[in-house]
PDB file of C-alpha atoms in Angstrom:
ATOM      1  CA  UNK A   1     120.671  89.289 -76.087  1.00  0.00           C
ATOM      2  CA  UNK A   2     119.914  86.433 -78.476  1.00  0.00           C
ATOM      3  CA  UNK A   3     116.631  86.035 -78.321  1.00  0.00           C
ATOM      4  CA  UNK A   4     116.427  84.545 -82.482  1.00  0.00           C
ATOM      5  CA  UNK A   5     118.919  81.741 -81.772  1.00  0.00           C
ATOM      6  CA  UNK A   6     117.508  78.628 -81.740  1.00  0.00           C
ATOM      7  CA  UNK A   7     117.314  76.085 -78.306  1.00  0.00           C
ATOM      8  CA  UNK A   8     118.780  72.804 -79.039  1.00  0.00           C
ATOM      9  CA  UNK A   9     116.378  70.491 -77.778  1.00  0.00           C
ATOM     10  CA  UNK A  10     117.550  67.490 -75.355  1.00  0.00           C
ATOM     11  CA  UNK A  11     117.163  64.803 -77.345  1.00  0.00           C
ATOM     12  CA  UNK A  12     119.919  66.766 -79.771  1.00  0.00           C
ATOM     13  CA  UNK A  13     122.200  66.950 -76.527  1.00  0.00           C
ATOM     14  CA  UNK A  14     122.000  63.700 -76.080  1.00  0.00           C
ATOM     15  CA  UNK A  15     122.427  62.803 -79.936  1.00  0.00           C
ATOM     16  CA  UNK A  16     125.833  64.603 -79.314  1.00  0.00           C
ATOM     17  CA  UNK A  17     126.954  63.235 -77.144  1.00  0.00           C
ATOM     18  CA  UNK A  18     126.355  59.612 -77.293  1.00  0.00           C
ATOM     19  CA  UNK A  19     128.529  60.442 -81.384  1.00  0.00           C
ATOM     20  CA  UNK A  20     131.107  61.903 -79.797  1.00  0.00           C
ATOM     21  CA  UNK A  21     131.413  58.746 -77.322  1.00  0.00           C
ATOM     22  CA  UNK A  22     131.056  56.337 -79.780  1.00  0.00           C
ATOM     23  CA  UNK A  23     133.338  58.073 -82.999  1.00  0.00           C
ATOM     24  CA  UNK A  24     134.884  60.692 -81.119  1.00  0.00           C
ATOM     25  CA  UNK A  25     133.477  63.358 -83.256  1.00  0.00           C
ATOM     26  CA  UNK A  26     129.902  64.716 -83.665  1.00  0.00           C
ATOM     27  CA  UNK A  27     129.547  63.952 -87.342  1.00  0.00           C
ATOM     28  CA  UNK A  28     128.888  60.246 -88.101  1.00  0.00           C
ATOM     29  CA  UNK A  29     131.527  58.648 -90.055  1.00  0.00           C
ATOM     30  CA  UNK A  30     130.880  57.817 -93.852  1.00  0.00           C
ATOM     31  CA  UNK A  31     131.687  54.321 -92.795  1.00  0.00           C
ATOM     32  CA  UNK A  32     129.039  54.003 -89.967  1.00  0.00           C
ATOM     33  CA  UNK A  33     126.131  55.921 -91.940  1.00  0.00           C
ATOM     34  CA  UNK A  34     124.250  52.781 -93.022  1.00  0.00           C
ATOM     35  CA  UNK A  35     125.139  52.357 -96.629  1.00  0.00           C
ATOM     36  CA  UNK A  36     126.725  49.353 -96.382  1.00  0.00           C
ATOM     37  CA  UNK A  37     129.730  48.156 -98.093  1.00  0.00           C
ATOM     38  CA  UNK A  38     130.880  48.471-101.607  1.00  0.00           C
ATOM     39  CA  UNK A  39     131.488  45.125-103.177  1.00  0.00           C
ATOM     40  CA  UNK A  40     134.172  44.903-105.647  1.00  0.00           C
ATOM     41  CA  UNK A  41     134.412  43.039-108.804  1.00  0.00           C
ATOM     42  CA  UNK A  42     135.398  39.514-107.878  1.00  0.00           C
ATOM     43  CA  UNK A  43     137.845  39.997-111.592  1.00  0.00           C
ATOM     44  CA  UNK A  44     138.977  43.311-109.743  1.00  0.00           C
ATOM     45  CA  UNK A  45     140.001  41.853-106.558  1.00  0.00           C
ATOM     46  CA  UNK A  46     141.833  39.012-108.545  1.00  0.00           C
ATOM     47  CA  UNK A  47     143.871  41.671-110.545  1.00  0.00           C
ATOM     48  CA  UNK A  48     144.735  43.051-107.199  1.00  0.00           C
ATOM     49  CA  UNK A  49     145.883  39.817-105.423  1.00  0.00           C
ATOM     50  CA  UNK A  50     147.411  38.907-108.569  1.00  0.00           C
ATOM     51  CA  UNK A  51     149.716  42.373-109.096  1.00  0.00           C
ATOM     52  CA  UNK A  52     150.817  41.557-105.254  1.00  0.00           C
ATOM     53  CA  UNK A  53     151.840  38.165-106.120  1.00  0.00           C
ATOM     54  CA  UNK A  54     153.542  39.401-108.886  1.00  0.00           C
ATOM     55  CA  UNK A  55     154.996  42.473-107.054  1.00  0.00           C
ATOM     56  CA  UNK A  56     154.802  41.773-103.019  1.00  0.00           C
ATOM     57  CA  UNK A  57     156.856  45.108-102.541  1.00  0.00           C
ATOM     58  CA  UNK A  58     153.901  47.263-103.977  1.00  0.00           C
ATOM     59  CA  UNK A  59     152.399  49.903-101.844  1.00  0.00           C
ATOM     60  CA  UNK A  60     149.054  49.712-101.337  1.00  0.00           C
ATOM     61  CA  UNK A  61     148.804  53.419-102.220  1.00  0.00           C
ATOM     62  CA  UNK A  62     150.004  52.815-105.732  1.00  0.00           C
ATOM     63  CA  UNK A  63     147.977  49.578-106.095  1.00  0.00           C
ATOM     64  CA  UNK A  64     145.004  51.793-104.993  1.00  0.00           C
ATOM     65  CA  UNK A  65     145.818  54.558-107.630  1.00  0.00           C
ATOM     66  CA  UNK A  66     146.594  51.861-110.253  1.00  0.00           C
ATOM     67  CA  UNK A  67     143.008  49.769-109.563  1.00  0.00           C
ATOM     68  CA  UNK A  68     140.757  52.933-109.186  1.00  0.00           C
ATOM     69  CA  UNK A  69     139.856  52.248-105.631  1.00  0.00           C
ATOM     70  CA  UNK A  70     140.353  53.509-102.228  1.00  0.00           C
ATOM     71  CA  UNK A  71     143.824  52.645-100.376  1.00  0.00           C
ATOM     72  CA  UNK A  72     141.392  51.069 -97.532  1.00  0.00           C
ATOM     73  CA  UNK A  73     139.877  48.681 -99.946  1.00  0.00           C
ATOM     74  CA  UNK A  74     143.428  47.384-100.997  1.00  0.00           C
ATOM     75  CA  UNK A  75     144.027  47.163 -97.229  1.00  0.00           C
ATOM     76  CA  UNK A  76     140.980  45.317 -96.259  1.00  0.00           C
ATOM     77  CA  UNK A  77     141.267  42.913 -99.311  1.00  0.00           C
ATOM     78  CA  UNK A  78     145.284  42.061 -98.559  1.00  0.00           C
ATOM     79  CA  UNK A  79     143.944  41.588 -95.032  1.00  0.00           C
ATOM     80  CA  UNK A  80     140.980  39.499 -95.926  1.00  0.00           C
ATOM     81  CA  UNK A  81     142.983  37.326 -97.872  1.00  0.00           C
ATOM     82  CA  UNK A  82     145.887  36.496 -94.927  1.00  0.00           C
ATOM     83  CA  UNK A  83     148.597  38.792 -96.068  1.00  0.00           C
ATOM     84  CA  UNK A  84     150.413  40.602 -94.102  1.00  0.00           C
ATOM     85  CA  UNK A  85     153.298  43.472 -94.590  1.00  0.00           C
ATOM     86  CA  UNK A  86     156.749  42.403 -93.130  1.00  0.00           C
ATOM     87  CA  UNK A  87     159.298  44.963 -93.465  1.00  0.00           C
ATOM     88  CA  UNK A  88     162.480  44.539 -95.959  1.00  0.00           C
ATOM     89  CA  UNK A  89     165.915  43.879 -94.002  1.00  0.00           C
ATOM     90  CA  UNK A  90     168.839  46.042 -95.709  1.00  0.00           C
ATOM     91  CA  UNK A  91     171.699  44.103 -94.655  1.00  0.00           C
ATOM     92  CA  UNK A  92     175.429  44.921 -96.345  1.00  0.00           C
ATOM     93  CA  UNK A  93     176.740  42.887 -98.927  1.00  0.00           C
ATOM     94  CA  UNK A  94     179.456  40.423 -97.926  1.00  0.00           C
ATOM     95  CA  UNK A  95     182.226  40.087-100.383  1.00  0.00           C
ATOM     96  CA  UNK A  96     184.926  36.890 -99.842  1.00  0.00           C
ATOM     97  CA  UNK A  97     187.324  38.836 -98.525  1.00  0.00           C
ATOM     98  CA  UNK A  98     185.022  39.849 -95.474  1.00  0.00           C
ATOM     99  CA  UNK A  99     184.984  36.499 -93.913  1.00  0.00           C
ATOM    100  CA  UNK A 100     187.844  37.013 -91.873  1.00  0.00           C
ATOM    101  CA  UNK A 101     187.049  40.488 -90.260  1.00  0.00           C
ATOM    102  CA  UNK A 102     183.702  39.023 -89.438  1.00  0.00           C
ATOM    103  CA  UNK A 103     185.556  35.769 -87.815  1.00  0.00           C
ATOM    104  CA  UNK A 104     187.535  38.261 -85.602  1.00  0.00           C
ATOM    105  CA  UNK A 105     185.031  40.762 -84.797  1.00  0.00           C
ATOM    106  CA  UNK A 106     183.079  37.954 -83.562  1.00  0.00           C
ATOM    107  CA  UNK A 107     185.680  36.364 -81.333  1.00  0.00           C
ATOM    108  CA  UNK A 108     186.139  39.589 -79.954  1.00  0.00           C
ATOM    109  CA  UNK A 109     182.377  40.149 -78.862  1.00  0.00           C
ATOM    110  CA  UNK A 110     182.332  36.804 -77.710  1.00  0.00           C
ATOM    111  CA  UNK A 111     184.957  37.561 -75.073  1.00  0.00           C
ATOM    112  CA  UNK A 112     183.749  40.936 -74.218  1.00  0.00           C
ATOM    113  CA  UNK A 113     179.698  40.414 -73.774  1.00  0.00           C
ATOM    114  CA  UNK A 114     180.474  41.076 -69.554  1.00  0.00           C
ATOM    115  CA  UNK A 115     181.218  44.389 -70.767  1.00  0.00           C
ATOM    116  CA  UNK A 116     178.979  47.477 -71.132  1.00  0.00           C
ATOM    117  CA  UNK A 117     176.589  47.267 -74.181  1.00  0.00           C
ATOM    118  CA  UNK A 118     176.163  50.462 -76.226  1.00  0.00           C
ATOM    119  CA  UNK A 119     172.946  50.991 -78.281  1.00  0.00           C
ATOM    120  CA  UNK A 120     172.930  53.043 -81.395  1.00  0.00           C
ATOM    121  CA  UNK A 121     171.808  53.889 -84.554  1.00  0.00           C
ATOM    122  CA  UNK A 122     172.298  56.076 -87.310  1.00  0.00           C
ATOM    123  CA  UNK A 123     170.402  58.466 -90.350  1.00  0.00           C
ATOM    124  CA  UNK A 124     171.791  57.742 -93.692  1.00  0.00           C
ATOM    125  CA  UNK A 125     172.256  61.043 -95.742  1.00  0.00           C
ATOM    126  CA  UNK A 126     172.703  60.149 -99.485  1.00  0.00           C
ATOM    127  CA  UNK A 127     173.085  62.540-103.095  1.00  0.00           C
ATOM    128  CA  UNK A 128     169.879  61.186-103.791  1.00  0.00           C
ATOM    129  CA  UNK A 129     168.354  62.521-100.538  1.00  0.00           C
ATOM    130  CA  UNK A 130     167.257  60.275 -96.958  1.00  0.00           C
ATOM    131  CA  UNK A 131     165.616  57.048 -97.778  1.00  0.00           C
ATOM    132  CA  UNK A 132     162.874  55.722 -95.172  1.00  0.00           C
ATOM    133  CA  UNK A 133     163.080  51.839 -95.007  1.00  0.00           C
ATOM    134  CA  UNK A 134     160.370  51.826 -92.659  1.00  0.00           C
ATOM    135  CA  UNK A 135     158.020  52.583 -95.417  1.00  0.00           C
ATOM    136  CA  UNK A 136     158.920  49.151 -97.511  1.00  0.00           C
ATOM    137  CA  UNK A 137     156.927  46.237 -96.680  1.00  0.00           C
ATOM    138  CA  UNK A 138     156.498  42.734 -98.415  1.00  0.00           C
ATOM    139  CA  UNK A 139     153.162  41.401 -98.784  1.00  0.00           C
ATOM    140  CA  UNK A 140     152.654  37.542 -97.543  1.00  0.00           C
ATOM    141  CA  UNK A 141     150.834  35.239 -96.025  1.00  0.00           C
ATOM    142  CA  UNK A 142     153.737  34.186 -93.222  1.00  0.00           C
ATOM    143  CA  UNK A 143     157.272  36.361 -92.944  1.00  0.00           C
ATOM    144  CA  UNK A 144     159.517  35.435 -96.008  1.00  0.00           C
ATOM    145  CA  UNK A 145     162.553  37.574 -93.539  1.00  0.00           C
ATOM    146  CA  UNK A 146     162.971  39.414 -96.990  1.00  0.00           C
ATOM    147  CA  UNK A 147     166.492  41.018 -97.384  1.00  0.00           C
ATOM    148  CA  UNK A 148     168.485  43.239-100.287  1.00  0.00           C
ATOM    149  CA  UNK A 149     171.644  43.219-100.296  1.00  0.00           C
ATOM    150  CA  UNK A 150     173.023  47.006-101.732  1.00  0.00           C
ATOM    151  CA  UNK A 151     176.875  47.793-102.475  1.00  0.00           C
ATOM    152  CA  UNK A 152     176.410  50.294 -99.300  1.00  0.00           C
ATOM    153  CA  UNK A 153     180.310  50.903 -99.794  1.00  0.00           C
ATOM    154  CA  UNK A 154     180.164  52.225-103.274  1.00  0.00           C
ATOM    155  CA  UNK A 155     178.080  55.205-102.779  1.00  0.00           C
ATOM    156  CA  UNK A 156     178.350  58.519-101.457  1.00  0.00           C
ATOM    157  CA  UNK A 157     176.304  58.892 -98.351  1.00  0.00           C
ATOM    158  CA  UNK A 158     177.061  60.733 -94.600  1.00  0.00           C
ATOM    159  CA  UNK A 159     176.206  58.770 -91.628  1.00  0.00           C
ATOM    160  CA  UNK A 160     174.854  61.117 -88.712  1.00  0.00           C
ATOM    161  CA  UNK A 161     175.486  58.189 -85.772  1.00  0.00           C
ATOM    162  CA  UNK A 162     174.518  58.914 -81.885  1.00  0.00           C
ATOM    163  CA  UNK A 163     174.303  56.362 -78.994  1.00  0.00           C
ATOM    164  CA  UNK A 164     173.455  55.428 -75.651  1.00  0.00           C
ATOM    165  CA  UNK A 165     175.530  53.976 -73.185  1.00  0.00           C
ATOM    166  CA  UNK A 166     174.549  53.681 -69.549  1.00  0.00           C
ATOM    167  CA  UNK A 167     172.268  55.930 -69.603  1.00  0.00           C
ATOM    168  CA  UNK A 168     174.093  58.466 -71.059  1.00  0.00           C
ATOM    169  CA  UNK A 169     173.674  60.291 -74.380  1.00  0.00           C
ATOM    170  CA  UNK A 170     176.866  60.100 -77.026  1.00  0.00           C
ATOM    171  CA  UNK A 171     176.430  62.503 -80.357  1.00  0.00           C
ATOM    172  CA  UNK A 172     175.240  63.050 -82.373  1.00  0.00           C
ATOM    173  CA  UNK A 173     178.289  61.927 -84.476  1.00  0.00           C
ATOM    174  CA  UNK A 174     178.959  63.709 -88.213  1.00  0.00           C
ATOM    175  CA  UNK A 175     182.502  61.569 -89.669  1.00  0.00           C
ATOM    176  CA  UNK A 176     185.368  64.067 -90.025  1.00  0.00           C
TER     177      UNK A 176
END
């Protein structure tokens, strides 16, 4: 029935296979064709370790768009170089008057630990949309525990809240 098609040969089989094994796909990667790697500018990767010293919250994305090179390469060099990207802490600003709320609250969990522990969390819905913290990271050579305070009481925003407590599922939670 198809006689004109062509017989891979072994040796092409085998070629296959062993690409598939090693990259998990039978095309050979750009990076593992042999042509070695692109050195950059020693002045280039300066400006780039110097705009992260300068601005340790920069994406590499943005620093890759703003340089004229490849995300990777921003990667590789921030890597290469010891730094690392810790995530940003949002943590609620504390005015004076909070002290003594926080004294209580605290006394109270203090005496009620025995008790059952409920884990939760929550999705912040704001006017200016849903804002992914996970994405933020500070570049540094050891964790700097970066935080931002934000005046999380003076904005509009929903909290969708759900929890688990002994193994048992609680919300999702919209305020009323």
């Amino acid at each position: 029935m198809f006689s004109n098609r062509r017989v891979p040969t072994a040796s092409v089989i085998l070629n296959a296979n062993q690409r598939l094994r090693d990259f998990g796909q039978f095309r050979i990667p750009t990076h593992a064709q042999g042509r070695g790697r692109v050195e950059y500018p020693v002045l280039l990767q300066e400006d780039i370790l110097e705009y992260f010293e300068n601005n340790p919250e920069a994406s590499t994305r943005k620093a890759a768009r703003r340089f004229g090179v490849s995300q990777w390469t921003v990667w590789n060099l921030l890597h290469k170089e010891g730094l690392h990207p810790y995530h940003i802490r949002d943590i609620q600003e504390l005015r004076a008057n909070d002290y003594e709320p926080r004294v209580n609250f605290c006394r109270w969990f203090l005496q009620n630990t025995d008790k059952n522990i409920l884990f939760t969390d929550e999705a912040t819905f704001t006017k200016l949309g849903v804002f992914n913290v996970h994405n933020e990271h500070w570049w540094n050579h050891s964790n700097p525990y970066v935080t931002r305070q934000d005046a999380y009481q003076h904005r509009f925003s929903v909290n969708v809240w759900a929890g688990v407590l002994n193994n048992c599922l609680l919300g999702p939670l919209l305020p009323t």
